[in-house]
Amino acid sequence: MSDLVLEAPAPVAVVPVEKAAGLVPIETAVKTELESKVDSFVTDLVSVDANSPEFGGKVNQLNALGQREITALASQSNRFLDRPTKQMEGEGSVGGSLIELRHTIEGLDPSRGGALLEPRKLFGFIPFGNKLKAYFDKYQSAQSHINAILVSLARGKDELLQDNVAIDGERRKMWEMMGKLEQVIHISKTLDGRLEEKAAELDASDPTKARAIRESALFYVRQRTTDLLTQMAVTVQGYLALDLIKKNNIELIKGVERASTTTIAALRTAVTVAQALASQKLVLDQITALNTTTSNMIASTSELLKSNTARIHEQATSATIHVETLQRAFANIYATMDAVDEFKIKALSNMKTTVDTLSHETEKAKGYIARAQGNISDNASNSPLALS
């Protein structure tokens, strides 16, 4: 945002009385005409008796020289210089509105609110509310106040523009009056020179009139010249003050325009950025949490893969059945075979005894079998049931 810089004009310099004359130019033709009037007046003054009422009347004219212009200029300056005082005392001051707007803007500066994403804490340690929500609530509540200040500034800007228009009119009038006063000063200075010359000429021929001219006419002319130059210096001071006030008004108008546009836009940008950053922070937190979860999953998966792979390779490099188990199995088989062999050996003698016994009994039974067989044959042939 561009900085609000108001360039203060330099203070009005004091115009010395001795430099007041000649600030407003007079045309050569006008000077010639004025000098002609002075010569005519001096000729008439010298021609009358120094003790006559006519001489006194002429001297009184010198005493009133430029009084109308002085009165008009004094009245004009007073009317203008009253304006800024009344404006400062009135309501709706532009300066006051700018100060009020500044305080409001400073109160809404997001950077002054601390970490807006951190929770608010009651008594410094108890979580209480949300700083970001509280900030935007404050911004919303300040909107109407800011709008009222902007309306006041716009009204003040219109007043300043109207004042500058009035100032331009006042300066034109003052310039015209200063031109007339400059002509009177030229008359007064010309009278001073002409009267001093005439008094010097009359020193030899009419010293009484020469003295009267010096003591009355020349004294009043020089006194009047001093008054006229003083009034011109004051008037020039007022004229320069007009320009200073106009420049001040222009700077205030710039300040109002910048405050109404740049400052408000900067505030809205700051609020928008704060809101966007808050949203980004929330999304970033979610992404960070998701990345953390993903990283944890990848880590746990890799740990599981590492463990299983090691076990698989360990299993692949080791025997399916443990050697000890096989050894026990073969030992059992060998023991069984030995037991069978031993059984066979032990059974041979028993089997021989059994065979001998069976053979003896068989032989013994043969006679019985033969007799039994013969009886069966006889009975079958004599039986009525025998088949033919």
mmCIF file of C-alpha atoms in Angstrom:
data_model
loop_
_atom_site.group_PDB
_atom_site.id
_atom_site.type_symbol
_atom_site.label_atom_id
_atom_site.label_comp_id
_atom_site.label_asym_id
_atom_site.label_seq_id
_atom_site.Cartn_x
_atom_site.Cartn_y
_atom_site.Cartn_z
ATOM 1 C CA MET A 1 0.000 0.000 0.000
ATOM 2 C CA SER A 2 1.216 3.411 -0.803
ATOM 3 C CA ASP A 3 2.059 5.551 2.247
ATOM 4 C CA LEU A 4 -0.126 8.529 3.002
ATOM 5 C CA VAL A 5 2.248 11.501 2.778
ATOM 6 C CA LEU A 6 0.972 15.026 3.204
ATOM 7 C CA GLU A 7 3.462 17.645 2.091
ATOM 8 C CA ALA A 8 3.207 20.597 4.435
ATOM 9 C CA PRO A 9 3.857 23.935 2.693
ATOM 10 C CA ALA A 10 6.566 26.157 4.106
ATOM 11 C CA PRO A 11 5.365 28.786 6.590
ATOM 12 C CA VAL A 12 4.596 32.238 5.268
ATOM 13 C CA ALA A 13 7.674 34.438 5.415
ATOM 14 C CA VAL A 14 7.396 37.822 7.082
ATOM 15 C CA VAL A 15 7.393 40.617 4.492
ATOM 16 C CA PRO A 16 9.597 43.543 5.619
ATOM 17 C CA VAL A 17 7.956 46.951 5.396
ATOM 18 C CA GLU A 18 10.793 48.373 3.314
ATOM 19 C CA LYS A 19 10.250 45.622 0.706
ATOM 20 C CA ALA A 20 6.482 45.889 0.591
ATOM 21 C CA ALA A 21 6.443 48.501 -2.158
ATOM 22 C CA GLY A 22 6.901 47.372 -5.722
ATOM 23 C CA LEU A 23 5.537 43.836 -5.147
ATOM 24 C CA VAL A 24 2.603 44.594 -7.432
ATOM 25 C CA PRO A 25 3.765 45.958 -10.794
ATOM 26 C CA ILE A 26 2.358 49.236 -12.146
ATOM 27 C CA GLU A 27 2.223 49.933 -15.848
ATOM 28 C CA THR A 28 4.421 52.757 -17.118
ATOM 29 C CA ALA A 29 1.476 54.714 -18.521
ATOM 30 C CA VAL A 30 -0.280 54.556 -15.160
ATOM 31 C CA LYS A 31 2.871 55.741 -13.385
ATOM 32 C CA THR A 32 3.148 58.686 -15.753
ATOM 33 C CA GLU A 33 -0.468 59.639 -15.110
ATOM 34 C CA LEU A 34 -0.020 59.371 -11.327
ATOM 35 C CA GLU A 35 3.146 61.464 -11.391
ATOM 36 C CA SER A 36 1.312 64.086 -13.426
ATOM 37 C CA LYS A 37 -1.372 64.282 -10.728
ATOM 38 C CA VAL A 38 1.326 64.628 -8.062
ATOM 39 C CA ASP A 39 3.005 67.469 -9.948
ATOM 40 C CA SER A 40 -0.334 69.237 -10.301
ATOM 41 C CA PHE A 41 -1.067 68.786 -6.565
ATOM 42 C CA VAL A 42 2.366 70.084 -5.520
ATOM 43 C CA THR A 43 2.022 73.089 -7.815
ATOM 44 C CA ASP A 44 -1.369 73.937 -6.305
ATOM 45 C CA LEU A 45 -0.015 73.452 -2.763
ATOM 46 C CA VAL A 46 2.963 75.722 -3.336
ATOM 47 C CA SER A 47 0.823 78.345 -5.002
ATOM 48 C CA VAL A 48 -1.388 78.967 -1.949
ATOM 49 C CA ASP A 49 -0.446 80.812 1.214
ATOM 50 C CA ALA A 50 0.975 78.537 3.909
ATOM 51 C CA ASN A 51 -1.305 80.154 6.497
ATOM 52 C CA SER A 52 -4.480 79.950 4.416
ATOM 53 C CA PRO A 53 -7.333 77.451 4.876
ATOM 54 C CA GLU A 54 -6.648 76.193 1.353
ATOM 55 C CA PHE A 55 -3.150 75.114 2.403
ATOM 56 C CA GLY A 56 -4.585 73.347 5.444
ATOM 57 C CA GLY A 57 -7.161 71.623 3.240
ATOM 58 C CA LYS A 58 -4.464 70.395 0.899
ATOM 59 C CA VAL A 59 -2.458 69.046 3.845
ATOM 60 C CA ASN A 60 -5.555 67.241 5.162
ATOM 61 C CA GLN A 61 -5.889 65.540 1.788
ATOM 62 C CA LEU A 62 -2.364 64.207 2.246
ATOM 63 C CA ASN A 63 -3.281 62.939 5.709
ATOM 64 C CA ALA A 64 -6.188 60.949 4.242
ATOM 65 C CA LEU A 65 -4.151 59.579 1.344
ATOM 66 C CA GLY A 66 -4.958 55.882 0.732
ATOM 67 C CA GLN A 67 -7.325 55.611 3.709
ATOM 68 C CA ARG A 68 -10.087 54.077 1.586
ATOM 69 C CA GLU A 69 -7.748 51.392 0.197
ATOM 70 C CA ILE A 70 -6.377 50.617 3.675
ATOM 71 C CA THR A 71 -9.874 50.219 5.108
ATOM 72 C CA ALA A 72 -10.987 47.975 2.226
ATOM 73 C CA LEU A 73 -7.919 45.748 2.498
ATOM 74 C CA ALA A 74 -8.211 45.434 6.264
ATOM 75 C CA SER A 75 -11.865 44.438 5.956
ATOM 76 C CA GLN A 76 -11.070 41.941 3.194
ATOM 77 C CA SER A 77 -8.310 40.255 5.203
ATOM 78 C CA ASN A 78 -10.436 40.026 8.338
ATOM 79 C CA ARG A 79 -13.290 38.330 6.464
ATOM 80 C CA PHE A 80 -10.931 35.710 5.074
ATOM 81 C CA LEU A 81 -8.879 35.064 8.188
ATOM 82 C CA ASP A 82 -12.072 34.342 10.112
ATOM 83 C CA ARG A 83 -12.813 31.379 7.802
ATOM 84 C CA PRO A 84 -10.241 28.813 8.975
ATOM 85 C CA THR A 85 -10.979 29.594 12.628
ATOM 86 C CA LYS A 86 -14.679 28.955 12.134
ATOM 87 C CA GLN A 87 -13.904 25.864 10.109
ATOM 88 C CA MET A 88 -11.703 24.415 12.856
ATOM 89 C CA GLU A 89 -14.336 25.196 15.483
ATOM 90 C CA GLY A 90 -17.131 23.669 13.416
ATOM 91 C CA GLU A 91 -18.243 20.071 13.477
ATOM 92 C CA GLY A 92 -17.110 17.494 10.941
ATOM 93 C CA SER A 93 -13.475 18.568 10.863
ATOM 94 C CA VAL A 94 -11.501 16.760 8.160
ATOM 95 C CA GLY A 95 -8.508 16.428 10.446
ATOM 96 C CA GLY A 96 -10.646 14.920 13.205
ATOM 97 C CA SER A 97 -12.220 12.456 10.780
ATOM 98 C CA LEU A 98 -8.796 11.418 9.498
ATOM 99 C CA ILE A 99 -7.561 10.851 13.052
ATOM 100 C CA GLU A 100 -10.686 8.857 13.897
ATOM 101 C CA LEU A 101 -10.291 6.770 10.741
ATOM 102 C CA ARG A 102 -6.652 6.153 11.569
ATOM 103 C CA HIS A 103 -7.498 4.886 15.060
ATOM 104 C CA THR A 104 -10.219 2.645 13.629
ATOM 105 C CA ILE A 105 -7.882 1.245 10.958
ATOM 106 C CA GLU A 106 -5.136 0.654 13.516
ATOM 107 C CA GLY A 107 -7.645 -1.214 15.671
ATOM 108 C CA LEU A 108 -8.474 -3.474 12.703
ATOM 109 C CA ASP A 109 -4.866 -4.105 11.671
ATOM 110 C CA PRO A 110 -4.542 -7.937 11.612
ATOM 111 C CA SER A 111 -0.885 -7.707 12.607
ATOM 112 C CA ARG A 112 -1.890 -6.068 15.905
ATOM 113 C CA GLY A 113 -4.195 -8.972 16.793
ATOM 114 C CA GLY A 114 -1.394 -11.452 17.411
ATOM 115 C CA ALA A 115 -1.662 -15.007 16.122
ATOM 116 C CA LEU A 116 -5.266 -15.038 14.884
ATOM 117 C CA LEU A 117 -5.274 -18.826 14.452
ATOM 118 C CA GLU A 118 -4.422 -19.471 18.064
ATOM 119 C CA PRO A 119 -7.322 -19.961 20.497
ATOM 120 C CA ARG A 120 -8.180 -17.187 22.875
ATOM 121 C CA LYS A 121 -7.380 -17.857 26.510
ATOM 122 C CA LEU A 122 -9.223 -16.682 29.573
ATOM 123 C CA PHE A 123 -6.843 -15.503 32.293
ATOM 124 C CA GLY A 124 -3.996 -16.444 29.962
ATOM 125 C CA PHE A 125 -4.353 -20.219 30.150
ATOM 126 C CA ILE A 126 -8.024 -21.289 29.858
ATOM 127 C CA PRO A 127 -9.049 -21.811 26.167
ATOM 128 C CA PHE A 128 -11.895 -19.446 25.395
ATOM 129 C CA GLY A 129 -13.275 -18.734 21.908
ATOM 130 C CA ASN A 130 -11.470 -18.119 18.621
ATOM 131 C CA LYS A 131 -9.282 -15.090 17.860
ATOM 132 C CA LEU A 132 -9.970 -15.238 14.128
ATOM 133 C CA LYS A 133 -13.747 -15.266 14.559
ATOM 134 C CA ALA A 134 -13.518 -12.446 17.105
ATOM 135 C CA TYR A 135 -11.412 -10.398 14.658
ATOM 136 C CA PHE A 136 -13.888 -10.760 11.784
ATOM 137 C CA ASP A 137 -16.774 -9.962 14.125
ATOM 138 C CA LYS A 138 -14.926 -6.796 15.104
ATOM 139 C CA TYR A 139 -14.370 -5.943 11.423
ATOM 140 C CA GLN A 140 -18.049 -6.407 10.643
ATOM 141 C CA SER A 141 -19.108 -4.220 13.577
ATOM 142 C CA ALA A 142 -16.646 -1.490 12.506
ATOM 143 C CA GLN A 143 -17.950 -1.331 8.941
ATOM 144 C CA SER A 144 -20.793 1.061 9.736
ATOM 145 C CA HIS A 145 -18.442 3.272 11.737
ATOM 146 C CA ILE A 146 -15.932 3.363 8.868
ATOM 147 C CA ASN A 147 -18.705 4.209 6.399
ATOM 148 C CA ALA A 148 -19.838 7.086 8.624
ATOM 149 C CA ILE A 149 -16.268 8.399 8.773
ATOM 150 C CA LEU A 150 -15.962 8.166 4.977
ATOM 151 C CA VAL A 151 -19.193 10.132 4.571
ATOM 152 C CA SER A 152 -17.826 12.776 6.938
ATOM 153 C CA LEU A 153 -14.571 12.881 4.979
ATOM 154 C CA ALA A 154 -16.427 13.268 1.690
ATOM 155 C CA ARG A 155 -18.424 16.133 3.165
ATOM 156 C CA GLY A 156 -15.223 17.699 4.476
ATOM 157 C CA LYS A 157 -13.587 17.304 1.067
ATOM 158 C CA ASP A 158 -16.482 19.169 -0.567
ATOM 159 C CA GLU A 159 -16.096 21.954 1.990
ATOM 160 C CA LEU A 160 -12.375 22.186 1.280
ATOM 161 C CA LEU A 161 -13.005 22.391 -2.458
ATOM 162 C CA GLN A 162 -15.548 25.148 -1.889
ATOM 163 C CA ASP A 163 -13.077 26.947 0.373
ATOM 164 C CA ASN A 164 -10.421 26.833 -2.330
ATOM 165 C CA VAL A 165 -12.851 28.316 -4.826
ATOM 166 C CA ALA A 166 -13.634 31.082 -2.321
ATOM 167 C CA ILE A 167 -9.908 31.558 -1.648
ATOM 168 C CA ASP A 168 -9.232 32.074 -5.345
ATOM 169 C CA GLY A 169 -11.956 34.724 -5.417
ATOM 170 C CA GLU A 170 -10.553 36.408 -2.303
ATOM 171 C CA ARG A 171 -7.046 36.446 -3.757
ATOM 172 C CA ARG A 172 -8.241 38.043 -6.982
ATOM 173 C CA LYS A 173 -9.975 40.778 -5.011
ATOM 174 C CA MET A 174 -6.945 41.275 -2.786
ATOM 175 C CA TRP A 175 -4.687 41.477 -5.822
ATOM 176 C CA GLU A 176 -6.842 44.204 -7.304
ATOM 177 C CA MET A 177 -6.824 46.138 -4.018
ATOM 178 C CA MET A 178 -3.085 45.631 -3.639
ATOM 179 C CA GLY A 179 -2.689 47.109 -7.115
ATOM 180 C CA LYS A 180 -4.628 50.190 -6.040
ATOM 181 C CA LEU A 181 -2.628 50.416 -2.814
ATOM 182 C CA GLU A 182 0.585 50.145 -4.825
ATOM 183 C CA GLN A 183 -0.548 53.129 -6.878
ATOM 184 C CA VAL A 184 -1.222 55.135 -3.711
ATOM 185 C CA ILE A 185 2.219 54.196 -2.386
ATOM 186 C CA HIS A 186 3.738 55.391 -5.664
ATOM 187 C CA ILE A 187 1.839 58.665 -5.302
ATOM 188 C CA SER A 188 3.019 59.033 -1.708
ATOM 189 C CA LYS A 189 6.657 58.377 -2.575
ATOM 190 C CA THR A 190 6.488 60.731 -5.547
ATOM 191 C CA LEU A 191 4.926 63.390 -3.318
ATOM 192 C CA ASP A 192 7.764 62.893 -0.835
ATOM 193 C CA GLY A 193 10.350 63.556 -3.518
ATOM 194 C CA ARG A 194 8.519 66.492 -5.087
ATOM 195 C CA LEU A 195 7.788 68.202 -1.750
ATOM 196 C CA GLU A 196 11.388 67.825 -0.612
ATOM 197 C CA GLU A 197 12.574 69.362 -3.881
ATOM 198 C CA LYS A 198 10.154 72.282 -3.589
ATOM 199 C CA ALA A 199 11.099 72.891 0.041
ATOM 200 C CA ALA A 200 14.752 73.004 -0.962
ATOM 201 C CA GLU A 201 13.912 75.473 -3.732
ATOM 202 C CA LEU A 202 11.906 77.673 -1.326
ATOM 203 C CA ASP A 203 14.602 77.755 1.360
ATOM 204 C CA ALA A 204 16.144 80.783 -0.297
ATOM 205 C CA SER A 205 13.084 82.607 -1.636
ATOM 206 C CA ASP A 206 10.360 81.767 0.933
ATOM 207 C CA PRO A 207 11.787 79.969 3.983
ATOM 208 C CA THR A 208 8.468 80.239 5.863
ATOM 209 C CA LYS A 209 6.619 78.261 3.199
ATOM 210 C CA ALA A 210 9.515 75.848 2.926
ATOM 211 C CA ARG A 211 9.284 75.197 6.649
ATOM 212 C CA ALA A 212 5.492 74.840 6.465
ATOM 213 C CA ILE A 213 5.855 72.321 3.649
ATOM 214 C CA ARG A 214 8.367 70.274 5.635
ATOM 215 C CA GLU A 215 6.511 70.439 8.976
ATOM 216 C CA SER A 216 3.054 69.723 7.646
ATOM 217 C CA ALA A 217 2.873 68.386 4.100
ATOM 218 C CA LEU A 218 6.147 66.440 3.968
ATOM 219 C CA PHE A 219 5.700 65.113 7.530
ATOM 220 C CA TYR A 220 2.195 63.814 6.820
ATOM 221 C CA VAL A 221 3.278 62.366 3.480
ATOM 222 C CA ARG A 222 6.130 60.398 5.031
ATOM 223 C CA GLN A 223 3.921 59.328 7.926
ATOM 224 C CA ARG A 224 1.299 58.215 5.434
ATOM 225 C CA THR A 225 3.901 56.434 3.347
ATOM 226 C CA THR A 226 4.928 54.442 6.416
ATOM 227 C CA ASP A 227 1.299 53.513 7.097
ATOM 228 C CA LEU A 228 0.745 52.537 3.468
ATOM 229 C CA LEU A 229 3.873 50.389 3.352
ATOM 230 C CA THR A 230 2.912 48.727 6.634
ATOM 231 C CA GLN A 231 -0.553 47.974 5.280
ATOM 232 C CA MET A 232 0.968 46.636 2.067
ATOM 233 C CA ALA A 233 3.284 44.342 4.053
ATOM 234 C CA VAL A 234 0.352 43.056 6.107
ATOM 235 C CA THR A 235 -1.733 42.606 2.972
ATOM 236 C CA VAL A 236 1.022 40.714 1.195
ATOM 237 C CA GLN A 237 1.340 38.542 4.294
ATOM 238 C CA GLY A 238 -2.381 37.813 4.127
ATOM 239 C CA TYR A 239 -2.182 37.153 0.388
ATOM 240 C CA LEU A 240 0.587 34.607 0.954
ATOM 241 C CA ALA A 241 -1.432 33.122 3.809
ATOM 242 C CA LEU A 242 -4.251 32.569 1.314
ATOM 243 C CA ASP A 243 -1.906 30.546 -0.853
ATOM 244 C CA LEU A 244 -0.703 28.575 2.174
ATOM 245 C CA ILE A 245 -4.249 27.764 3.260
ATOM 246 C CA LYS A 246 -5.112 26.713 -0.274
ATOM 247 C CA LYS A 247 -2.093 24.386 -0.388
ATOM 248 C CA ASN A 248 -3.037 22.969 3.005
ATOM 249 C CA ASN A 249 -6.554 22.339 1.718
ATOM 250 C CA ILE A 250 -5.142 20.604 -1.366
ATOM 251 C CA GLU A 251 -3.013 18.335 0.828
ATOM 252 C CA LEU A 252 -6.013 17.587 3.033
ATOM 253 C CA ILE A 253 -8.054 16.758 -0.062
ATOM 254 C CA LYS A 254 -5.283 14.369 -1.141
ATOM 255 C CA GLY A 255 -5.359 12.833 2.315
ATOM 256 C CA VAL A 256 -9.126 12.391 2.147
ATOM 257 C CA GLU A 257 -8.913 10.806 -1.303
ATOM 258 C CA ARG A 258 -6.141 8.451 -0.222
ATOM 259 C CA ALA A 259 -7.927 7.581 2.989
ATOM 260 C CA SER A 260 -11.171 6.930 1.085
ATOM 261 C CA THR A 261 -9.488 4.763 -1.535
ATOM 262 C CA THR A 262 -6.002 3.489 -0.776
ATOM 263 C CA THR A 263 -6.352 3.151 2.995
ATOM 264 C CA ILE A 264 -9.740 1.408 2.847
ATOM 265 C CA ALA A 265 -8.535 -0.807 -0.005
ATOM 266 C CA ALA A 266 -5.436 -1.674 2.016
ATOM 267 C CA LEU A 267 -7.610 -2.541 5.018
ATOM 268 C CA ARG A 268 -9.859 -4.767 2.936
ATOM 269 C CA THR A 269 -6.797 -6.382 1.367
ATOM 270 C CA ALA A 270 -5.324 -7.007 4.806
ATOM 271 C CA VAL A 271 -8.584 -8.551 6.007
ATOM 272 C CA THR A 272 -8.885 -10.652 2.846
ATOM 273 C CA VAL A 273 -5.294 -11.818 3.158
ATOM 274 C CA ALA A 274 -5.821 -12.640 6.829
ATOM 275 C CA GLN A 275 -8.912 -14.658 5.953
ATOM 276 C CA ALA A 276 -7.132 -16.387 3.058
ATOM 277 C CA LEU A 277 -4.125 -17.155 5.217
ATOM 278 C CA ALA A 278 -6.425 -18.544 7.872
ATOM 279 C CA SER A 279 -8.059 -20.819 5.292
ATOM 280 C CA GLN A 280 -4.652 -21.797 3.969
ATOM 281 C CA LYS A 281 -3.498 -22.522 7.500
ATOM 282 C CA LEU A 282 -6.474 -24.807 8.074
ATOM 283 C CA VAL A 283 -5.876 -26.617 4.779
ATOM 284 C CA LEU A 284 -2.161 -26.796 5.508
ATOM 285 C CA ASP A 285 -2.883 -28.314 8.911
ATOM 286 C CA GLN A 286 -5.121 -30.915 7.282
ATOM 287 C CA ILE A 287 -2.493 -31.666 4.640
ATOM 288 C CA THR A 288 0.171 -31.908 7.327
ATOM 289 C CA ALA A 289 -2.001 -34.275 9.349
ATOM 290 C CA LEU A 290 -2.726 -36.342 6.234
ATOM 291 C CA ASN A 291 0.947 -36.434 5.306
ATOM 292 C CA THR A 292 1.804 -37.452 8.852
ATOM 293 C CA THR A 293 -0.771 -40.260 8.728
ATOM 294 C CA THR A 294 0.498 -41.360 5.316
ATOM 295 C CA SER A 295 4.088 -41.279 6.530
ATOM 296 C CA ASN A 296 3.160 -43.329 9.569
ATOM 297 C CA MET A 297 1.358 -45.856 7.364
ATOM 298 C CA ILE A 298 4.337 -46.088 5.021
ATOM 299 C CA ALA A 299 6.691 -46.470 7.976
ATOM 300 C CA SER A 300 4.581 -49.178 9.614
ATOM 301 C CA THR A 301 4.169 -50.968 6.265
ATOM 302 C CA SER A 302 7.896 -50.844 5.647
ATOM 303 C CA GLU A 303 8.548 -52.157 9.147
ATOM 304 C CA LEU A 304 6.091 -55.014 8.550
ATOM 305 C CA LEU A 305 7.606 -55.725 5.133
ATOM 306 C CA LYS A 306 11.059 -55.696 6.654
ATOM 307 C CA SER A 307 10.012 -58.107 9.399
ATOM 308 C CA ASN A 308 8.149 -60.490 7.079
ATOM 309 C CA THR A 309 10.912 -60.445 4.478
ATOM 310 C CA ALA A 310 13.480 -61.344 7.094
ATOM 311 C CA ARG A 311 11.306 -64.178 8.368
ATOM 312 C CA ILE A 312 10.621 -65.422 4.838
ATOM 313 C CA HIS A 313 14.308 -65.475 3.954
ATOM 314 C CA GLU A 314 15.088 -67.079 7.280
ATOM 315 C CA GLN A 315 12.446 -69.710 6.610
ATOM 316 C CA ALA A 316 13.716 -70.230 3.071
ATOM 317 C CA THR A 317 17.254 -70.823 4.227
ATOM 318 C CA SER A 318 16.281 -73.154 7.040
ATOM 319 C CA ALA A 319 15.026 -76.806 6.791
ATOM 320 C CA THR A 320 11.325 -77.508 6.611
ATOM 321 C CA ILE A 321 11.614 -80.017 9.515
ATOM 322 C CA HIS A 322 14.121 -79.488 12.229
ATOM 323 C CA VAL A 323 17.055 -81.882 12.243
ATOM 324 C CA GLU A 324 16.392 -82.807 15.836
ATOM 325 C CA THR A 325 12.866 -83.829 14.900
ATOM 326 C CA LEU A 326 14.124 -85.932 12.005
ATOM 327 C CA GLN A 327 16.704 -87.488 14.254
ATOM 328 C CA ARG A 328 14.061 -88.392 16.797
ATOM 329 C CA ALA A 329 11.836 -89.780 14.012
ATOM 330 C CA PHE A 330 14.639 -91.958 12.639
ATOM 331 C CA ALA A 331 15.541 -93.043 16.146
ATOM 332 C CA ASN A 332 11.945 -94.114 16.696
ATOM 333 C CA ILE A 333 11.947 -95.990 13.362
ATOM 334 C CA TYR A 334 15.193 -97.706 14.204
ATOM 335 C CA ALA A 335 13.890 -98.631 17.646
ATOM 336 C CA THR A 336 10.722 -100.003 16.085
ATOM 337 C CA MET A 337 12.656 -102.047 13.542
ATOM 338 C CA ASP A 338 14.940 -103.375 16.272
ATOM 339 C CA ALA A 339 11.901 -104.289 18.348
ATOM 340 C CA VAL A 340 10.368 -106.062 15.330
ATOM 341 C CA ASP A 341 13.594 -107.962 14.669
ATOM 342 C CA GLU A 342 13.880 -108.928 18.297
ATOM 343 C CA PHE A 343 10.216 -109.967 18.241
ATOM 344 C CA LYS A 344 10.806 -112.122 15.191
ATOM 345 C CA ILE A 345 13.797 -113.790 16.804
ATOM 346 C CA LYS A 346 11.879 -114.439 19.989
ATOM 347 C CA ALA A 347 8.842 -115.648 17.992
ATOM 348 C CA LEU A 348 10.815 -118.219 15.962
ATOM 349 C CA SER A 349 11.123 -120.680 18.834
ATOM 350 C CA ASN A 350 7.533 -120.119 19.852
ATOM 351 C CA MET A 351 6.403 -120.566 16.297
ATOM 352 C CA LYS A 352 8.427 -123.809 16.009
ATOM 353 C CA THR A 353 6.853 -125.154 19.161
ATOM 354 C CA THR A 354 3.456 -124.152 17.845
ATOM 355 C CA VAL A 355 4.155 -125.831 14.475
ATOM 356 C CA ASP A 356 5.341 -129.024 16.164
ATOM 357 C CA THR A 357 2.335 -129.106 18.421
ATOM 358 C CA LEU A 358 -0.004 -128.456 15.533
ATOM 359 C CA SER A 359 1.695 -131.157 13.420
ATOM 360 C CA HIS A 360 1.417 -133.709 16.261
ATOM 361 C CA GLU A 361 -2.169 -132.860 16.850
ATOM 362 C CA THR A 362 -2.855 -133.014 13.145
ATOM 363 C CA GLU A 363 -1.393 -136.482 12.846
ATOM 364 C CA LYS A 364 -3.289 -137.533 15.887
ATOM 365 C CA ALA A 365 -6.482 -136.239 14.422
ATOM 366 C CA LYS A 366 -6.079 -137.992 11.098
ATOM 367 C CA GLY A 367 -7.397 -141.345 12.532
ATOM 368 C CA TYR A 368 -10.373 -139.698 13.996
ATOM 369 C CA ILE A 369 -11.050 -137.925 10.772
ATOM 370 C CA ALA A 370 -10.839 -141.185 8.766
ATOM 371 C CA ARG A 371 -13.248 -142.946 11.046
ATOM 372 C CA ALA A 372 -15.556 -140.073 11.029
ATOM 373 C CA GLN A 373 -15.460 -139.929 7.257
ATOM 374 C CA GLY A 374 -16.318 -143.654 6.918
ATOM 375 C CA ASN A 375 -19.361 -143.398 9.127
ATOM 376 C CA ILE A 376 -20.616 -140.486 7.168
ATOM 377 C CA SER A 377 -20.421 -142.477 3.883
ATOM 378 C CA ASP A 378 -22.437 -145.448 5.219
ATOM 379 C CA ASN A 379 -25.160 -143.404 6.675
ATOM 380 C CA ALA A 380 -25.614 -141.482 3.494
ATOM 381 C CA SER A 381 -26.180 -144.542 1.270
ATOM 382 C CA ASN A 382 -28.766 -146.159 3.561
ATOM 383 C CA SER A 383 -30.767 -143.117 4.207
ATOM 384 C CA PRO A 384 -34.279 -142.894 2.741
ATOM 385 C CA LEU A 385 -33.467 -139.422 1.934
ATOM 386 C CA ALA A 386 -30.555 -140.327 -0.325
ATOM 387 C CA LEU A 387 -30.825 -139.426 -3.933
ATOM 388 C CA SER A 388 -31.012 -142.124 -6.554
#
